[in-house]
Amino acid sequence: MIFLVPGGAGYIGSHMVKYLQEAGHEAVVLDDFSTGHEWAVKDSEIMRLSLLDQEALSRALKGRKFDCVIHFAGKSLVDESIKRSNAYYRSNVVGSLNLINELMLNDNNNMVFSSSAAIFGNPITDKINEDHPRDPINPYGRTKLTVENFLEHICDTHGLNATCLRYFNAAGAHHSGTLGEAHEPETHLIPKILNRENYSSENLKVYGDDYDTPDGTCIRDYVHVEDLAQAHLKALEFMQVNKGFYTFNLGNGNGFSVLEVIKACEHVLGRRVDYQFADRREGDPPVLIADSAKAIDQLGWSPQHTSLESIIMSAYFWHLNKSEFSLQ
Ligand SMILES: NC(=O)c1ccc[n+]([C@@H]2O[C@H](COP(=O)([O-])OP(=O)(O)OC[C@H]3O[C@@H](n4cnc5c(N)ncnc54)[C@H](O)[C@@H]3O)[C@@H](O)[C@H]2O)c1
């Protein structure tokens, strides 16, 4: 099969492309390389353009047929979305609408969309399933929910098939050690710990030590990037049989506090990791843990990397190898 992968040069998108290629499929990457990397894409046609450039997008997609479009492109920093909400609405909402419009014009009818746990806001249940109220508390989450709502409408009215996958915290790296996370700046906890030259407390801040959690720090659910890739292909297989609009939450089902992640990193690194406490960040819910039973039951999703330590090990393997495989 042939896939269009907007955002395929980014962290999760590049793992998706590799996963598709390893499964014998072809992937065409569409990316403006604003946060993605050329070194992360191998053996793919590349459309270098922004989803915000309607004319270029229209030219590039005219007459092109894809079995499925897996849409990762967008901005994804909660903090930045609070400071630059316009840019987030433009990138995530306008960009997605431009893409969906061109896909419909060219009779491309299957899409998997990267949504986020951020659409739920502050949880009212221990684990978040698909029936949990959607009440985002930051602009990033609102942009994702807007696109989900639009997709649902287009599926009802124009015969598109779309699946929204709400990832919790993507983490880890490709098992080969040749591909992994490389955001600049890096805001994700695990690579942030591993990337530091020395393990001093200076540039590792733990935001908030007074949350209503056992150790006072935020609790998150870490899901391996290769397990996420598996779910996307399963979502297409599901939509080929069940037409329409679907949503699935993707996480490990286990929550780890920031301090627990730091401890697990210390174990993998075999050394102490110092940190400093800082004020809470606006827009950060205290606990986010997925209930992924629906994805497991209906998609047949079977995550392979369920322990925090194995996720961190894979990120560390990439960390050791990345100077060889990236241009950094
Ligand atoms: N990383 C996570 O933990 C996480 C969690 C939930 C949801 N998501 C969502 O998953 C998707 C991928 O996340 P990621 O961590 O790989 O991010 P990323 O920044 O590494 O990848 C995004 C990619 O999209 C490209 N891009 C951005 N704007 C574009 C535009 N206008 N036109 C074309 N390309 C554009 C970037 O260059 C980059 O390659 C995002 O939509 C994000 O919101 C990520």
Tab-separated table of C-alpha atoms and ligand atoms in Angstrom:
chain	number	residue	atom	x	y	z
A	1	MET	CA	0.000	0.000	0.000
A	2	ILE	CA	1.034	3.609	-0.409
A	3	PHE	CA	0.712	6.123	2.437
A	4	LEU	CA	0.995	9.896	2.615
A	5	VAL	CA	2.634	10.912	5.893
A	6	PRO	CA	2.388	14.658	6.649
A	7	GLY	CA	4.847	15.311	9.481
A	8	GLY	CA	6.790	12.168	8.509
A	9	ALA	CA	10.144	13.837	9.268
A	10	GLY	CA	9.209	14.421	12.906
A	11	TYR	CA	9.690	12.178	15.907
A	12	ILE	CA	6.614	9.934	15.733
A	13	GLY	CA	6.113	10.381	11.966
A	14	SER	CA	9.615	9.150	11.092
A	15	HIS	CA	9.089	6.011	13.187
A	16	MET	CA	5.786	5.505	11.362
A	17	VAL	CA	7.521	5.789	7.981
A	18	LYS	CA	10.154	3.240	9.010
A	19	TYR	CA	7.475	0.920	10.387
A	20	LEU	CA	5.530	1.113	7.111
A	21	GLN	CA	8.659	0.460	5.062
A	22	GLU	CA	9.579	-2.504	7.249
A	23	ALA	CA	6.067	-3.884	6.635
A	24	GLY	CA	6.638	-3.617	2.862
A	25	HIS	CA	4.634	-0.445	2.233
A	26	GLU	CA	5.572	2.805	0.507
A	27	ALA	CA	5.492	6.117	2.394
A	28	VAL	CA	5.504	9.600	0.863
A	29	VAL	CA	6.574	12.235	3.390
A	30	LEU	CA	5.045	15.729	3.336
A	31	ASP	CA	6.871	18.056	5.713
A	32	ASP	CA	8.020	21.657	6.042
A	33	PHE	CA	10.920	20.544	8.272
A	34	SER	CA	10.049	23.188	10.860
A	35	THR	CA	10.714	20.654	13.621
A	36	GLY	CA	11.457	17.558	11.509
A	37	HIS	CA	14.810	16.348	10.164
A	38	GLU	CA	16.018	15.236	6.750
A	39	TRP	CA	18.232	12.574	8.304
A	40	ALA	CA	15.136	10.986	9.837
A	41	VAL	CA	13.639	10.138	6.427
A	42	LYS	CA	15.223	7.455	4.246
A	43	ASP	CA	14.057	5.871	0.979
A	44	SER	CA	10.919	8.027	0.683
A	45	GLU	CA	9.624	10.557	-1.772
A	46	ILE	CA	9.622	13.899	0.056
A	47	MET	CA	7.162	16.745	-0.552
A	48	ARG	CA	8.887	19.676	1.130
A	49	LEU	CA	6.088	22.140	1.790
A	50	SER	CA	3.871	23.561	4.483
A	51	LEU	CA	0.222	22.576	4.903
A	52	LEU	CA	-0.360	26.322	5.193
A	53	ASP	CA	0.776	26.884	1.587
A	54	GLN	CA	-2.522	26.025	-0.093
A	55	GLU	CA	-1.275	26.438	-3.654
A	56	ALA	CA	1.804	24.281	-3.208
A	57	LEU	CA	-0.283	21.682	-1.369
A	58	SER	CA	-2.866	21.617	-4.121
A	59	ARG	CA	-0.163	21.213	-6.815
A	60	ALA	CA	1.612	18.469	-4.885
A	61	LEU	CA	-1.503	16.383	-4.192
A	62	LYS	CA	-3.315	16.859	-7.502
A	63	GLY	CA	-4.195	13.444	-8.931
A	64	ARG	CA	-2.254	11.574	-6.209
A	65	LYS	CA	-3.866	8.473	-4.710
A	66	PHE	CA	-3.011	7.055	-1.300
A	67	ASP	CA	-4.450	4.074	0.524
A	68	CYS	CA	-4.269	6.135	3.690
A	69	VAL	CA	-3.032	9.479	4.977
A	70	ILE	CA	-1.426	9.410	8.425
A	71	HIS	CA	-1.362	12.999	9.587
A	72	PHE	CA	1.253	13.970	12.196
A	73	ALA	CA	2.082	17.501	10.995
A	74	GLY	CA	1.628	20.302	13.481
A	75	LYS	CA	2.889	22.062	16.544
A	76	SER	CA	2.758	20.271	19.870
A	77	LEU	CA	4.176	22.257	22.782
A	78	VAL	CA	1.567	23.059	25.429
A	79	ASP	CA	3.573	25.945	26.877
A	80	GLU	CA	4.173	27.546	23.506
A	81	SER	CA	0.503	27.110	22.589
A	82	ILE	CA	-0.457	29.300	25.560
A	83	LYS	CA	1.952	32.039	24.472
A	84	ARG	CA	1.308	31.767	20.701
A	85	SER	CA	-2.223	30.434	20.397
A	86	ASN	CA	-2.753	32.038	16.947
A	87	ALA	CA	0.203	30.142	15.527
A	88	TYR	CA	-1.204	26.925	16.997
A	89	TYR	CA	-4.681	27.423	15.536
A	90	ARG	CA	-3.142	28.266	12.158
A	91	SER	CA	-0.735	25.347	12.093
A	92	ASN	CA	-2.916	22.659	13.625
A	93	VAL	CA	-6.420	23.686	12.537
A	94	VAL	CA	-5.945	25.635	9.283
A	95	GLY	CA	-3.153	23.258	8.178
A	96	SER	CA	-5.346	20.203	8.827
A	97	LEU	CA	-8.358	21.755	7.081
A	98	ASN	CA	-6.227	22.548	4.019
A	99	LEU	CA	-4.987	18.961	3.967
A	100	ILE	CA	-8.439	17.408	4.393
A	101	ASN	CA	-9.818	19.628	1.641
A	102	GLU	CA	-7.150	18.508	-0.849
A	103	LEU	CA	-7.571	14.867	0.114
A	104	MET	CA	-11.311	15.021	-0.520
A	105	LEU	CA	-10.788	16.788	-3.868
A	106	ASN	CA	-8.531	13.926	-4.946
A	107	ASP	CA	-10.736	11.113	-3.616
A	108	ASN	CA	-8.397	10.064	-0.844
A	109	ASN	CA	-10.807	8.743	1.744
A	110	ASN	CA	-8.861	7.210	4.633
A	111	MET	CA	-7.113	9.230	7.328
A	112	VAL	CA	-5.513	8.540	10.682
A	113	PHE	CA	-5.049	11.694	12.727
A	114	SER	CA	-2.555	12.302	15.564
A	115	SER	CA	-4.694	13.558	18.383
A	116	SER	CA	-3.691	13.898	21.990
A	117	ALA	CA	-4.614	13.224	25.609
A	118	ALA	CA	-4.668	17.036	25.831
A	119	ILE	CA	-8.243	17.039	24.461
A	120	PHE	CA	-9.495	15.681	27.821
A	121	GLY	CA	-8.240	18.400	30.171
A	122	ASN	CA	-8.271	17.567	33.881
A	123	PRO	CA	-9.319	13.934	34.349
A	124	ILE	CA	-12.423	13.095	36.373
A	125	THR	CA	-11.663	9.342	36.365
A	126	ASP	CA	-8.470	7.456	37.338
A	127	LYS	CA	-7.951	6.249	33.787
A	128	ILE	CA	-9.185	8.093	30.724
A	129	ASN	CA	-11.278	6.144	28.241
A	130	GLU	CA	-12.957	7.394	25.063
A	131	ASP	CA	-16.154	8.369	26.927
A	132	HIS	CA	-14.343	10.785	29.224
A	133	PRO	CA	-15.562	14.398	28.780
A	134	ARG	CA	-13.445	16.361	26.326
A	135	ASP	CA	-12.616	19.646	27.986
A	136	PRO	CA	-9.107	20.814	27.040
A	137	ILE	CA	-7.359	23.294	29.333
A	138	ASN	CA	-4.817	24.665	26.850
A	139	PRO	CA	-4.873	25.942	23.241
A	140	TYR	CA	-2.910	22.920	21.980
A	141	GLY	CA	-5.624	20.549	23.236
A	142	ARG	CA	-8.329	22.810	21.809
A	143	THR	CA	-6.747	22.726	18.335
A	144	LYS	CA	-6.676	18.905	18.422
A	145	LEU	CA	-10.311	18.721	19.541
A	146	THR	CA	-11.348	21.172	16.804
A	147	VAL	CA	-9.778	18.935	14.152
A	148	GLU	CA	-11.374	15.821	15.673
A	149	ASN	CA	-14.803	17.512	15.559
A	150	PHE	CA	-14.268	18.625	11.978
A	151	LEU	CA	-13.215	15.117	10.933
A	152	GLU	CA	-16.327	13.632	12.558
A	153	HIS	CA	-18.476	16.066	10.605
A	154	ILE	CA	-16.725	15.345	7.287
A	155	CYS	CA	-17.021	11.601	7.870
A	156	ASP	CA	-20.781	12.026	8.398
A	157	THR	CA	-21.342	14.325	5.451
A	158	HIS	CA	-18.705	13.444	2.823
A	159	GLY	CA	-17.910	9.758	3.291
A	160	LEU	CA	-14.396	10.204	4.675
A	161	ASN	CA	-13.136	7.439	6.993
A	162	ALA	CA	-11.080	8.828	9.840
A	163	THR	CA	-9.564	7.520	13.043
A	164	CYS	CA	-8.268	9.870	15.725
A	165	LEU	CA	-5.607	8.316	17.918
A	166	ARG	CA	-5.125	10.167	21.191
A	167	TYR	CA	-1.567	9.514	22.282
A	168	PHE	CA	-0.580	10.022	25.860
A	169	ASN	CA	3.202	10.655	26.220
A	170	ALA	CA	5.114	9.227	23.269
A	171	ALA	CA	8.551	7.991	24.323
A	172	GLY	CA	11.401	5.667	23.355
A	173	ALA	CA	13.169	5.115	20.070
A	174	HIS	CA	13.513	2.652	17.198
A	175	HIS	CA	14.949	-0.721	18.301
A	176	SER	CA	17.827	-0.373	15.792
A	177	GLY	CA	19.156	2.705	17.584
A	178	THR	CA	19.173	4.560	14.222
A	179	LEU	CA	16.138	6.763	14.846
A	180	GLY	CA	14.818	8.584	17.875
A	181	GLU	CA	13.615	11.792	19.405
A	182	ALA	CA	15.463	15.014	18.524
A	183	HIS	CA	13.343	18.049	19.330
A	184	GLU	CA	14.932	21.478	19.626
A	185	PRO	CA	14.299	22.642	22.269
A	186	GLU	CA	13.656	19.271	23.921
A	187	THR	CA	10.771	19.503	26.366
A	188	HIS	CA	10.063	15.789	26.842
A	189	LEU	CA	11.321	14.432	30.121
A	190	ILE	CA	13.216	11.274	29.096
A	191	PRO	CA	15.340	12.757	26.247
A	192	LYS	CA	15.824	15.879	28.346
A	193	ILE	CA	17.458	13.791	31.058
A	194	LEU	CA	19.516	11.735	28.601
A	195	ASN	CA	20.655	14.693	26.468
A	196	ARG	CA	22.396	16.608	29.212
A	197	GLU	CA	26.167	16.795	28.938
A	198	ASN	CA	26.578	16.393	32.647
A	199	TYR	CA	23.851	15.325	35.005
A	200	SER	CA	23.843	18.476	37.123
A	201	SER	CA	20.567	19.874	38.412
A	202	GLU	CA	20.954	23.129	36.475
A	203	ASN	CA	18.926	22.357	33.385
A	204	LEU	CA	16.520	19.750	34.715
A	205	LYS	CA	13.477	21.363	36.244
A	206	VAL	CA	10.617	19.428	37.801
A	207	TYR	CA	7.559	21.627	37.401
A	208	GLY	CA	5.482	21.449	40.584
A	209	ASP	CA	6.032	19.411	43.750
A	210	ASP	CA	2.653	20.106	45.320
A	211	TYR	CA	0.235	18.240	43.064
A	212	ASP	CA	-2.263	15.904	44.701
A	213	THR	CA	-0.186	12.829	43.773
A	214	PRO	CA	1.797	10.442	46.054
A	215	ASP	CA	5.117	12.291	45.591
A	216	GLY	CA	3.660	15.684	44.615
A	217	THR	CA	4.880	15.575	40.984
A	218	CYS	CA	2.812	15.114	37.817
A	219	ILE	CA	1.944	11.598	36.680
A	220	ARG	CA	2.035	10.665	32.999
A	221	ASP	CA	1.509	7.567	30.858
A	222	TYR	CA	4.447	6.767	28.546
A	223	VAL	CA	3.720	4.851	25.345
A	224	HIS	CA	6.494	3.561	23.077
A	225	VAL	CA	6.758	5.193	19.665
A	226	GLU	CA	6.954	1.831	17.853
A	227	ASP	CA	3.768	0.699	19.619
A	228	LEU	CA	2.114	3.894	18.393
A	229	ALA	CA	3.225	3.094	14.837
A	230	GLN	CA	1.682	-0.382	15.116
A	231	ALA	CA	-1.667	1.169	16.178
A	232	HIS	CA	-1.841	3.369	13.056
A	233	LEU	CA	-1.592	0.447	10.683
A	234	LYS	CA	-4.160	-1.444	12.758
A	235	ALA	CA	-6.445	1.601	12.525
A	236	LEU	CA	-6.324	1.500	8.729
A	237	GLU	CA	-7.071	-2.253	8.701
A	238	PHE	CA	-10.032	-1.556	11.007
A	239	MET	CA	-11.366	1.267	8.795
A	240	GLN	CA	-11.142	-0.904	5.692
A	241	VAL	CA	-13.850	-3.070	7.266
A	242	ASN	CA	-15.677	-0.472	9.394
A	243	LYS	CA	-16.291	2.755	7.494
A	244	GLY	CA	-16.792	5.982	9.419
A	245	PHE	CA	-15.276	7.996	12.255
A	246	TYR	CA	-13.472	6.412	15.228
A	247	THR	CA	-11.457	7.466	18.251
A	248	PHE	CA	-9.024	5.462	20.368
A	249	ASN	CA	-6.882	6.359	23.387
A	250	LEU	CA	-3.328	5.030	23.250
A	251	GLY	CA	-1.244	4.653	26.369
A	252	ASN	CA	0.446	2.126	28.552
A	253	GLY	CA	-2.280	2.162	31.193
A	254	ASN	CA	0.369	2.820	33.863
A	255	GLY	CA	1.184	6.210	35.282
A	256	PHE	CA	4.653	7.272	36.412
A	257	SER	CA	5.454	10.425	38.326
A	258	VAL	CA	8.236	12.733	37.168
A	259	LEU	CA	10.350	11.573	40.121
A	260	GLU	CA	9.729	7.909	39.243
A	261	VAL	CA	10.903	8.569	35.676
A	262	ILE	CA	14.036	10.275	37.000
A	263	LYS	CA	14.700	7.242	39.243
A	264	ALA	CA	14.229	4.816	36.348
A	265	CYS	CA	16.648	6.909	34.231
A	266	GLU	CA	19.177	6.798	37.062
A	267	HIS	CA	18.866	3.010	37.047
A	268	VAL	CA	19.448	2.791	33.285
A	269	LEU	CA	22.315	5.311	33.362
A	270	GLY	CA	23.872	3.837	36.485
A	271	ARG	CA	24.316	7.314	37.922
A	272	ARG	CA	22.552	10.002	39.848
A	273	VAL	CA	20.385	12.559	38.025
A	274	ASP	CA	20.065	15.865	39.863
A	275	TYR	CA	17.121	18.197	39.354
A	276	GLN	CA	15.529	21.357	40.702
A	277	PHE	CA	11.903	21.969	41.565
A	278	ALA	CA	10.214	24.876	39.780
A	279	ASP	CA	6.702	26.356	39.767
A	280	ARG	CA	3.875	24.412	38.174
A	281	ARG	CA	3.381	25.095	34.453
A	282	GLU	CA	0.080	26.511	33.299
A	283	GLY	CA	-2.084	23.983	31.467
A	284	ASP	CA	-0.526	20.836	33.026
A	285	PRO	CA	-3.093	18.396	34.471
A	286	PRO	CA	-1.797	16.533	37.583
A	287	VAL	CA	-2.448	12.996	36.293
A	288	LEU	CA	-2.978	11.618	32.777
A	289	ILE	CA	-3.331	7.852	32.398
A	290	ALA	CA	-4.958	6.137	29.431
A	291	ASP	CA	-7.495	3.377	29.382
A	292	SER	CA	-6.589	1.743	26.050
A	293	ALA	CA	-8.932	-1.250	26.346
A	294	LYS	CA	-10.910	-0.142	23.290
A	295	ALA	CA	-7.808	-0.060	21.053
A	296	ILE	CA	-6.706	-3.451	22.376
A	297	ASP	CA	-10.178	-5.013	21.876
A	298	GLN	CA	-11.276	-3.405	18.625
A	299	LEU	CA	-8.019	-2.725	16.764
A	300	GLY	CA	-6.187	-5.764	18.103
A	301	TRP	CA	-3.443	-3.377	19.256
A	302	SER	CA	-0.768	-5.225	21.230
A	303	PRO	CA	1.831	-2.881	22.704
A	304	GLN	CA	5.220	-4.585	23.027
A	305	HIS	CA	7.126	-2.129	25.210
A	306	THR	CA	5.140	-1.898	28.384
A	307	SER	CA	7.789	-1.391	31.074
A	308	LEU	CA	9.103	2.095	31.733
A	309	GLU	CA	12.651	0.781	31.898
A	310	SER	CA	12.493	-0.842	28.444
A	311	ILE	CA	11.151	2.422	27.013
A	312	ILE	CA	14.004	4.369	28.619
A	313	MET	CA	16.554	1.741	27.482
A	314	SER	CA	15.501	2.224	23.849
A	315	ALA	CA	15.785	6.016	24.199
A	316	TYR	CA	19.223	5.581	25.754
A	317	PHE	CA	20.363	3.296	22.916
A	318	TRP	CA	19.394	6.070	20.468
A	319	HIS	CA	21.105	8.650	22.638
A	320	LEU	CA	24.361	6.671	22.417
A	321	ASN	CA	24.078	6.280	18.634
A	322	LYS	CA	22.550	9.530	17.497
A	323	SER	CA	25.707	11.424	16.575
A	324	GLU	CA	26.323	8.704	13.984
A	325	PHE	CA	22.803	8.750	12.517
A	326	SER	CA	21.810	12.414	12.783
A	327	LEU	CA	23.519	15.621	11.742
A	328	GLN	CA	23.576	17.009	15.250
B	1	LIG	N1	5.150	13.504	21.101
B	1	LIG	C1	4.088	13.258	21.868
B	1	LIG	O1	4.216	12.802	23.019
B	1	LIG	C2	2.690	13.490	21.347
B	1	LIG	C3	1.597	13.224	22.186
B	1	LIG	C4	0.311	13.433	21.697
B	1	LIG	C5	0.127	13.863	20.387
B	1	LIG	N2	1.195	14.131	19.592
B	1	LIG	C6	0.963	14.602	18.228
B	1	LIG	O2	1.676	13.757	17.329
B	1	LIG	C7	2.150	14.496	16.207
B	1	LIG	C8	3.635	14.260	16.045
B	1	LIG	O3	4.318	14.642	17.235
B	1	LIG	P1	5.911	14.660	17.282
B	1	LIG	O4	6.314	14.592	18.709
B	1	LIG	O5	6.437	13.663	16.323
B	1	LIG	O6	6.200	16.136	16.767
B	1	LIG	P2	7.355	16.657	15.794
B	1	LIG	O7	7.422	18.127	16.007
B	1	LIG	O8	8.597	15.859	15.994
B	1	LIG	O9	6.769	16.338	14.351
B	1	LIG	C9	5.871	17.181	13.666
B	1	LIG	C10	6.283	17.208	12.209
B	1	LIG	O10	5.351	18.030	11.494
B	1	LIG	C11	6.074	18.922	10.643
B	1	LIG	N3	5.228	20.106	10.466
B	1	LIG	C12	4.821	20.984	11.408
B	1	LIG	N4	4.037	21.920	10.868
B	1	LIG	C13	3.932	21.624	9.553
B	1	LIG	C14	3.244	22.207	8.457
B	1	LIG	N5	2.508	23.332	8.601
B	1	LIG	N6	3.358	21.658	7.237
B	1	LIG	C15	4.099	20.521	7.055
B	1	LIG	N7	4.774	19.925	8.060
B	1	LIG	C16	4.679	20.455	9.280
B	1	LIG	C17	7.367	19.196	11.399
B	1	LIG	O11	8.427	19.656	10.583
B	1	LIG	C18	7.673	17.816	11.984
B	1	LIG	O12	8.399	17.025	11.082
B	1	LIG	C19	1.796	15.955	16.476
B	1	LIG	O13	0.616	16.262	15.771
B	1	LIG	C20	1.537	15.985	17.982
B	1	LIG	O14	0.625	16.989	18.323
B	1	LIG	C21	2.480	13.955	20.047
